[in-house]
Amino acid sequence: MQDQKRIYLDYAATTPMLDAAKQACREGFEHWANPSSPHADGRAAQSMLENARSRFKAALGWDGDVIFTSGASEAIAIALQHSRPPVQLISTVEHDVVLRFGKSAKPLPVDLNGMVVPMNLNHVLKGVEGPALVAIQSVNNETGVMQDLASLAKVTKDRSAYLLADCSQSAGKMPLPDVDMIVVAAHKFGGPPGVGALLIKDLKLLDARGGQEQGYRSGTQNLPYIMGMVAALEAPSNWAGRATELRQHLDDAIKKEGGTVIADNAPRIATIASYHMPGVAANTQLIKFDMAGFSVSAGSACSSGTLKPSHVLEAMGIDGAIAKEVIRVSIGRDTTRTHVYAFIDQWKSIFAEARRA
């Protein structure tokens, strides 16, 4: 349980598990058996697994196949390392793990708003021989920028290419895009950590290299956590309007006090925002916010501890000195106006102290 005295504003890194997800996990543990076992207990677990799969697809409105994984990282690894299309293109603002598993891919640049321009994608695909797999995230994990996946999917389809969308930050919050492969992470929408899925329209896009999940993934399925993930997706979600209001209030207040909203001119999800505090290093901000009881971050949670510059901000053409002064704030279903007002007061206090110094 989170310390009630602290204010948690790092939901893009992970979200606290919902009670419904915890209860579903407990039920799964009570009936746990290996779904691959041929005996009655195994068959019962397999039945529960397939029931969870059907509910998972229904909750997301997905009519293709689902490969359950240990999280987004494994789903991305399967999609990129087992894909049959010989050519891969990856946008320069993808999550670190996508760049890591796609080291040999052709980089796909973004504009100053962090957006992949459909015309540019079309131009790049013109010069590609053979089928290509294009990886473009739905929502950026640092800036909250939402890509125009509908237009980008049309380009890939017209060019006989395939589109992989990392929807870790958007699944459960926005409708899924109509693309060929989708990555989902349970802990981003109130499910347990260590479980996720790769959604795929046509399994022929992948080489089968596993023993489970129709031969496309190795390892015993984590039935209790899969059940928790499904329960989190099925839980009521009626806080989108409140999130939009809170993020807008944050944006307005930061700009009023002399700060900058990163990608302010781009379409952004209501739950994620990055802010520049002029003249104050991000690490200094993080320390001061943490000491004051606020949980925020700088860049991706998977790489923020490395103190390296954000490749996302660099790809957007943001000056390196400015990039080192940017922090990320992300809100969730438990965020209140009181939390946001308190954060703004602390932001103003840190900035004022730095200017006096």
Tab-separated table of C-alpha atoms in Angstrom:
chain	number	residue	atom	x	y	z
A	1	MET	CA	0.000	0.000	0.000
A	2	GLN	CA	1.242	3.483	-0.829
A	3	ASP	CA	2.291	5.735	2.056
A	4	GLN	CA	-0.847	7.799	2.626
A	5	LYS	CA	1.275	10.840	3.515
A	6	ARG	CA	2.930	10.827	0.113
A	7	ILE	CA	1.405	11.944	-3.173
A	8	TYR	CA	1.928	9.449	-5.967
A	9	LEU	CA	2.203	11.040	-9.420
A	10	ASP	CA	4.125	8.334	-11.275
A	11	TYR	CA	1.330	6.228	-12.749
A	12	ALA	CA	3.115	5.963	-16.109
A	13	ALA	CA	5.802	3.934	-14.325
A	14	THR	CA	3.269	1.648	-12.672
A	15	THR	CA	-0.193	1.809	-11.150
A	16	PRO	CA	-1.268	0.400	-7.789
A	17	MET	CA	-3.169	-2.865	-8.176
A	18	LEU	CA	-6.942	-2.590	-8.087
A	19	ASP	CA	-8.802	-4.546	-5.405
A	20	ALA	CA	-10.630	-6.472	-8.140
A	21	ALA	CA	-7.289	-7.547	-9.604
A	22	LYS	CA	-5.998	-8.673	-6.204
A	23	GLN	CA	-9.145	-10.722	-5.610
A	24	ALA	CA	-8.888	-12.361	-9.042
A	25	CYS	CA	-5.239	-13.254	-8.376
A	26	ARG	CA	-6.214	-14.866	-5.076
A	27	GLU	CA	-8.875	-16.908	-6.851
A	28	GLY	CA	-6.303	-18.009	-9.397
A	29	PHE	CA	-3.911	-19.142	-6.677
A	30	GLU	CA	-6.688	-21.135	-5.004
A	31	HIS	CA	-7.293	-23.099	-8.205
A	32	TRP	CA	-3.714	-23.115	-9.483
A	33	ALA	CA	-2.436	-25.967	-11.622
A	34	ASN	CA	-0.283	-26.039	-14.735
A	35	PRO	CA	-2.621	-25.429	-17.697
A	36	SER	CA	-0.417	-27.684	-19.843
A	37	SER	CA	-0.840	-30.720	-17.562
A	38	PRO	CA	-3.064	-33.484	-19.026
A	39	HIS	CA	-4.776	-34.443	-15.758
A	40	ALA	CA	-8.072	-33.096	-14.453
A	41	ASP	CA	-6.478	-30.288	-12.436
A	42	GLY	CA	-4.490	-29.167	-15.473
A	43	ARG	CA	-7.541	-29.321	-17.700
A	44	ALA	CA	-9.491	-27.208	-15.212
A	45	ALA	CA	-6.695	-24.627	-15.186
A	46	GLN	CA	-6.633	-24.637	-18.982
A	47	SER	CA	-10.368	-23.978	-19.012
A	48	MET	CA	-9.894	-21.038	-16.651
A	49	LEU	CA	-7.073	-19.749	-18.846
A	50	GLU	CA	-9.176	-19.829	-22.007
A	51	ASN	CA	-12.089	-18.220	-20.195
A	52	ALA	CA	-9.735	-15.419	-19.138
A	53	ARG	CA	-8.510	-15.112	-22.721
A	54	SER	CA	-12.060	-14.713	-24.033
A	55	ARG	CA	-12.859	-12.089	-21.392
A	56	PHE	CA	-9.575	-10.286	-22.115
A	57	LYS	CA	-10.410	-10.036	-25.818
A	58	ALA	CA	-13.951	-8.891	-25.070
A	59	ALA	CA	-12.764	-6.195	-22.643
A	60	LEU	CA	-10.400	-4.783	-25.274
A	61	GLY	CA	-12.691	-5.315	-28.255
A	62	TRP	CA	-10.066	-7.506	-29.969
A	63	ASP	CA	-11.038	-10.294	-32.369
A	64	GLY	CA	-7.555	-11.567	-33.250
A	65	ASP	CA	-5.215	-13.909	-31.351
A	66	VAL	CA	-3.731	-13.234	-27.920
A	67	ILE	CA	-0.355	-14.471	-26.687
A	68	PHE	CA	-0.077	-14.060	-22.931
A	69	THR	CA	3.412	-12.986	-21.811
A	70	SER	CA	5.349	-11.996	-18.694
A	71	GLY	CA	4.856	-8.318	-19.581
A	72	ALA	CA	5.358	-5.731	-22.299
A	73	SER	CA	9.096	-6.421	-22.635
A	74	GLU	CA	8.573	-10.073	-23.541
A	75	ALA	CA	5.716	-9.190	-25.884
A	76	ILE	CA	7.970	-6.695	-27.671
A	77	ALA	CA	10.805	-9.229	-27.841
A	78	ILE	CA	8.523	-11.812	-29.451
A	79	ALA	CA	7.104	-9.291	-31.908
A	80	LEU	CA	10.506	-7.988	-33.028
A	81	GLN	CA	12.734	-11.045	-32.714
A	82	HIS	CA	10.297	-13.618	-34.078
A	83	SER	CA	8.754	-11.514	-36.842
A	84	ARG	CA	8.879	-12.897	-40.372
A	85	PRO	CA	8.975	-9.569	-42.268
A	86	PRO	CA	12.729	-9.154	-42.936
A	87	VAL	CA	12.804	-5.349	-42.641
A	88	GLN	CA	11.989	-3.404	-39.486
A	89	LEU	CA	11.387	0.322	-38.986
A	90	ILE	CA	11.205	1.748	-35.462
A	91	SER	CA	10.296	5.299	-34.477
A	92	THR	CA	13.011	7.182	-32.634
A	93	VAL	CA	10.783	7.923	-29.624
A	94	GLU	CA	9.926	4.316	-28.742
A	95	HIS	CA	10.448	2.921	-25.257
A	96	ASP	CA	14.037	1.840	-24.518
A	97	VAL	CA	13.114	-1.842	-24.687
A	98	VAL	CA	11.818	-1.481	-28.255
A	99	LEU	CA	15.061	0.182	-29.346
A	100	ARG	CA	17.051	-2.510	-27.552
A	101	PHE	CA	15.314	-5.424	-29.270
A	102	GLY	CA	15.319	-3.602	-32.625
A	103	LYS	CA	18.960	-2.557	-32.815
A	104	SER	CA	19.234	-3.416	-36.509
A	105	ALA	CA	16.005	-1.629	-37.446
A	106	LYS	CA	15.866	1.464	-39.629
A	107	PRO	CA	15.108	4.573	-37.504
A	108	LEU	CA	11.890	6.405	-38.255
A	109	PRO	CA	12.227	10.109	-37.317
A	110	VAL	CA	9.583	12.275	-35.644
A	111	ASP	CA	8.772	15.965	-35.993
A	112	LEU	CA	9.255	18.650	-33.324
A	113	ASN	CA	6.017	17.536	-31.640
A	114	GLY	CA	7.228	13.954	-31.351
A	115	MET	CA	4.858	12.738	-34.079
A	116	VAL	CA	5.608	10.295	-36.875
A	117	VAL	CA	4.404	12.057	-40.035
A	118	PRO	CA	2.412	9.709	-42.334
A	119	MET	CA	3.926	11.316	-45.446
A	120	ASN	CA	7.428	10.635	-44.124
A	121	LEU	CA	6.550	7.041	-43.305
A	122	ASN	CA	5.197	6.592	-46.816
A	123	HIS	CA	8.433	8.002	-48.261
A	124	VAL	CA	10.585	5.645	-46.167
A	125	LEU	CA	8.497	2.597	-47.066
A	126	LYS	CA	8.825	3.469	-50.759
A	127	GLY	CA	12.486	2.594	-50.543
A	128	VAL	CA	11.990	-0.700	-48.717
A	129	GLU	CA	12.207	-3.970	-50.608
A	130	GLY	CA	10.041	-6.773	-49.272
A	131	PRO	CA	7.566	-6.833	-46.361
A	132	ALA	CA	8.362	-4.547	-43.435
A	133	LEU	CA	7.324	-4.414	-39.791
A	134	VAL	CA	6.876	-0.843	-38.502
A	135	ALA	CA	6.934	-0.225	-34.735
A	136	ILE	CA	5.191	2.961	-33.566
A	137	GLN	CA	3.849	3.413	-30.051
A	138	SER	CA	0.308	4.498	-29.319
A	139	VAL	CA	1.213	6.910	-26.501
A	140	ASN	CA	4.697	8.053	-25.556
A	141	ASN	CA	5.641	7.050	-22.039
A	142	GLU	CA	7.578	10.287	-21.367
A	143	THR	CA	5.583	13.033	-23.071
A	144	GLY	CA	2.104	11.521	-23.424
A	145	VAL	CA	2.092	12.307	-27.176
A	146	MET	CA	-0.529	10.254	-29.021
A	147	GLN	CA	0.433	9.070	-32.490
A	148	ASP	CA	-2.077	9.212	-35.351
A	149	LEU	CA	-2.117	5.434	-35.707
A	150	ALA	CA	-5.182	5.414	-37.945
A	151	SER	CA	-3.353	7.414	-40.628
A	152	LEU	CA	-0.089	5.539	-40.095
A	153	ALA	CA	-1.882	2.180	-40.344
A	154	LYS	CA	-3.363	3.231	-43.686
A	155	VAL	CA	0.128	3.997	-44.988
A	156	THR	CA	1.514	0.636	-43.861
A	157	LYS	CA	-1.430	-1.208	-45.373
A	158	ASP	CA	-1.082	0.649	-48.686
A	159	ARG	CA	2.631	-0.250	-48.735
A	160	SER	CA	1.989	-3.934	-47.823
A	161	ALA	CA	3.760	-3.415	-44.505
A	162	TYR	CA	2.677	-4.333	-40.979
A	163	LEU	CA	2.234	-2.112	-37.923
A	164	LEU	CA	3.188	-2.990	-34.363
A	165	ALA	CA	1.814	-0.615	-31.718
A	166	ASP	CA	3.119	-0.515	-28.164
A	167	CYS	CA	-0.085	0.291	-26.279
A	168	SER	CA	1.375	-0.095	-22.799
A	169	GLN	CA	0.324	3.442	-21.842
A	170	SER	CA	-3.032	3.475	-23.633
A	171	ALA	CA	-4.634	0.025	-23.298
A	172	GLY	CA	-7.471	0.183	-20.804
A	173	LYS	CA	-7.644	3.972	-21.218
A	174	MET	CA	-8.271	4.365	-24.970
A	175	PRO	CA	-9.753	2.103	-27.675
A	176	LEU	CA	-7.190	-0.150	-29.325
A	177	PRO	CA	-5.935	0.964	-32.745
A	178	ASP	CA	-6.669	-1.108	-35.838
A	179	VAL	CA	-3.149	-2.438	-36.387
A	180	ASP	CA	-1.470	-5.817	-36.915
A	181	MET	CA	0.161	-6.317	-33.498
A	182	ILE	CA	-0.395	-4.674	-30.115
A	183	VAL	CA	1.582	-4.805	-26.868
A	184	VAL	CA	-0.228	-4.619	-23.514
A	185	ALA	CA	1.153	-4.406	-19.950
A	186	ALA	CA	-1.173	-5.189	-17.033
A	187	HIS	CA	0.539	-3.050	-14.397
A	188	LYS	CA	-0.128	0.113	-16.398
A	189	PHE	CA	-3.911	-0.133	-15.834
A	190	GLY	CA	-4.220	-1.542	-12.326
A	191	GLY	CA	-3.336	-5.160	-12.968
A	192	PRO	CA	-0.449	-7.113	-11.429
A	193	PRO	CA	3.168	-6.645	-12.525
A	194	GLY	CA	4.872	-9.382	-14.510
A	195	VAL	CA	2.074	-10.132	-16.951
A	196	GLY	CA	1.005	-8.747	-20.322
A	197	ALA	CA	0.094	-9.809	-23.823
A	198	LEU	CA	0.905	-9.596	-27.499
A	199	LEU	CA	-2.236	-9.192	-29.588
A	200	ILE	CA	-1.849	-10.260	-33.200
A	201	LYS	CA	-4.205	-10.375	-36.166
A	202	ASP	CA	-2.332	-13.053	-38.108
A	203	LEU	CA	-0.025	-15.523	-36.361
A	204	LYS	CA	1.732	-16.092	-39.682
A	205	LEU	CA	3.611	-12.849	-39.002
A	206	LEU	CA	5.631	-14.734	-36.352
A	207	ASP	CA	7.911	-17.756	-36.287
A	208	ALA	CA	6.710	-20.304	-33.724
A	209	ARG	CA	9.609	-20.864	-31.325
A	210	GLY	CA	7.925	-21.799	-28.061
A	211	GLY	CA	6.087	-24.566	-26.289
A	212	GLN	CA	3.117	-22.662	-24.897
A	213	GLU	CA	0.594	-20.179	-26.294
A	214	GLN	CA	0.047	-22.102	-29.542
A	215	GLY	CA	3.810	-22.535	-29.828
A	216	TYR	CA	4.635	-18.822	-29.915
A	217	ARG	CA	5.859	-18.401	-26.337
A	218	SER	CA	7.911	-20.524	-23.927
A	219	GLY	CA	7.045	-20.768	-20.251
A	220	THR	CA	4.131	-21.815	-18.070
A	221	GLN	CA	1.311	-19.294	-18.238
A	222	ASN	CA	0.857	-17.249	-15.058
A	223	LEU	CA	-2.836	-18.006	-14.654
A	224	PRO	CA	-3.412	-16.089	-11.374
A	225	TYR	CA	-1.843	-12.912	-12.768
A	226	ILE	CA	-3.621	-13.299	-16.097
A	227	MET	CA	-6.897	-13.441	-14.174
A	228	GLY	CA	-5.838	-10.314	-12.269
A	229	MET	CA	-5.061	-8.521	-15.529
A	230	VAL	CA	-8.484	-9.371	-16.938
A	231	ALA	CA	-10.244	-8.214	-13.779
A	232	ALA	CA	-8.403	-4.883	-13.939
A	233	LEU	CA	-9.539	-4.374	-17.532
A	234	GLU	CA	-13.125	-5.176	-16.612
A	235	ALA	CA	-13.173	-2.782	-13.635
A	236	PRO	CA	-15.242	0.396	-14.104
A	237	SER	CA	-13.214	3.246	-15.558
A	238	ASN	CA	-15.037	6.558	-15.329
A	239	TRP	CA	-12.225	8.957	-14.427
A	240	ALA	CA	-11.095	10.019	-17.934
A	241	GLY	CA	-12.896	13.358	-17.717
A	242	ARG	CA	-11.387	14.125	-14.329
A	243	ALA	CA	-7.911	13.227	-15.624
A	244	THR	CA	-8.316	15.650	-18.535
A	245	GLU	CA	-9.351	18.441	-16.171
A	246	LEU	CA	-6.455	17.783	-13.783
A	247	ARG	CA	-3.807	17.614	-16.503
A	248	GLN	CA	-5.105	20.832	-18.090
A	249	HIS	CA	-4.933	22.562	-14.728
A	250	LEU	CA	-1.352	21.352	-14.334
A	251	ASP	CA	-0.399	22.598	-17.814
A	252	ASP	CA	-1.923	26.023	-17.240
A	253	ALA	CA	-0.299	26.466	-13.844
A	254	ILE	CA	3.173	25.416	-15.020
A	255	LYS	CA	3.053	27.809	-17.973
A	256	LYS	CA	1.761	30.638	-15.785
A	257	GLU	CA	4.720	30.205	-13.420
A	258	GLY	CA	7.332	30.312	-16.199
A	259	GLY	CA	7.678	26.626	-16.989
A	260	THR	CA	7.187	24.852	-20.308
A	261	VAL	CA	4.913	21.980	-21.282
A	262	ILE	CA	6.771	19.536	-23.510
A	263	ALA	CA	4.911	18.767	-26.768
A	264	ASP	CA	2.245	21.301	-25.855
A	265	ASN	CA	1.090	21.490	-29.491
A	266	ALA	CA	0.689	17.743	-29.934
A	267	PRO	CA	-2.315	15.586	-29.044
A	268	ARG	CA	-1.513	14.094	-25.629
A	269	ILE	CA	-3.132	11.554	-23.358
A	270	ALA	CA	-4.578	13.128	-20.218
A	271	THR	CA	-2.546	10.947	-17.852
A	272	ILE	CA	1.035	11.904	-18.810
A	273	ALA	CA	2.869	15.226	-19.062
A	274	SER	CA	6.480	16.420	-19.068
A	275	TYR	CA	7.429	19.832	-17.706
A	276	HIS	CA	10.546	21.967	-18.042
A	277	MET	CA	11.676	24.009	-15.028
A	278	PRO	CA	14.225	26.499	-16.412
A	279	GLY	CA	17.601	26.429	-14.710
A	280	VAL	CA	16.842	23.523	-12.358
A	281	ALA	CA	18.293	20.097	-13.127
A	282	ALA	CA	15.782	17.250	-13.269
A	283	ASN	CA	17.747	15.279	-10.676
A	284	THR	CA	17.591	18.244	-8.298
A	285	GLN	CA	13.858	18.503	-8.851
A	286	LEU	CA	13.349	14.786	-8.218
A	287	ILE	CA	15.273	14.928	-4.945
A	288	LYS	CA	13.366	17.966	-3.707
A	289	PHE	CA	9.979	16.562	-4.734
A	290	ASP	CA	10.802	13.227	-3.119
A	291	MET	CA	11.861	14.888	0.134
A	292	ALA	CA	8.588	16.837	0.081
A	293	GLY	CA	6.596	13.602	-0.321
A	294	PHE	CA	5.914	13.543	-4.066
A	295	SER	CA	6.613	10.588	-6.337
A	296	VAL	CA	7.438	11.845	-9.841
A	297	SER	CA	10.060	10.825	-12.389
A	298	ALA	CA	12.302	11.952	-15.217
A	299	GLY	CA	12.076	10.085	-18.501
A	300	SER	CA	11.218	6.386	-18.547
A	301	ALA	CA	11.023	4.478	-15.274
A	302	CYS	CA	13.112	1.743	-16.905
A	303	SER	CA	16.007	4.109	-17.605
A	304	SER	CA	15.616	7.103	-15.260
A	305	GLY	CA	18.074	5.597	-12.777
A	306	THR	CA	20.853	5.667	-15.359
A	307	LEU	CA	21.027	9.498	-15.458
A	308	LYS	CA	21.375	9.363	-19.240
A	309	PRO	CA	19.757	12.038	-21.453
A	310	SER	CA	16.270	11.269	-22.743
A	311	HIS	CA	16.435	9.874	-26.270
A	312	VAL	CA	12.793	10.898	-26.698
A	313	LEU	CA	13.483	14.586	-26.094
A	314	GLU	CA	16.617	14.374	-28.235
A	315	ALA	CA	14.635	12.842	-31.114
A	316	MET	CA	12.177	15.751	-30.856
A	317	GLY	CA	15.023	18.214	-31.334
A	318	ILE	CA	14.854	19.597	-27.796
A	319	ASP	CA	18.090	21.258	-26.678
A	320	GLY	CA	20.187	18.996	-24.453
A	321	ALA	CA	20.426	21.582	-21.681
A	322	ILE	CA	16.632	21.900	-21.583
A	323	ALA	CA	16.158	18.125	-21.718
A	324	LYS	CA	18.186	17.785	-18.504
A	325	GLU	CA	15.648	20.030	-16.731
A	326	VAL	CA	12.485	18.082	-17.618
A	327	ILE	CA	10.466	15.869	-15.260
A	328	ARG	CA	7.434	13.694	-15.897
A	329	VAL	CA	4.172	13.816	-13.971
A	330	SER	CA	1.558	11.114	-14.515
A	331	ILE	CA	-1.848	10.843	-12.907
A	332	GLY	CA	-4.231	7.965	-12.275
A	333	ARG	CA	-7.659	7.077	-11.016
A	334	ASP	CA	-6.718	7.948	-7.404
A	335	THR	CA	-5.301	11.397	-8.234
A	336	THR	CA	-7.327	14.269	-6.766
A	337	ARG	CA	-7.434	18.033	-7.166
A	338	THR	CA	-5.772	18.308	-3.766
A	339	HIS	CA	-2.828	16.248	-5.037
A	340	VAL	CA	-2.452	18.407	-8.130
A	341	TYR	CA	-2.742	21.696	-6.217
A	342	ALA	CA	-0.129	20.481	-3.733
A	343	PHE	CA	2.236	19.532	-6.548
A	344	ILE	CA	1.855	22.937	-8.182
A	345	ASP	CA	2.613	24.677	-4.885
A	346	GLN	CA	5.745	22.560	-4.482
A	347	TRP	CA	6.810	23.204	-8.094
A	348	LYS	CA	6.489	26.944	-7.497
A	349	SER	CA	8.455	26.666	-4.273
A	350	ILE	CA	11.341	24.748	-5.884
A	351	PHE	CA	11.482	27.157	-8.816
A	352	ALA	CA	11.391	30.222	-6.577
A	353	GLU	CA	14.163	28.826	-4.376
A	354	ALA	CA	16.333	28.161	-7.453
A	355	ARG	CA	15.827	31.681	-8.792
A	356	ARG	CA	16.734	33.211	-5.436
A	357	ALA	CA	19.922	31.137	-5.368
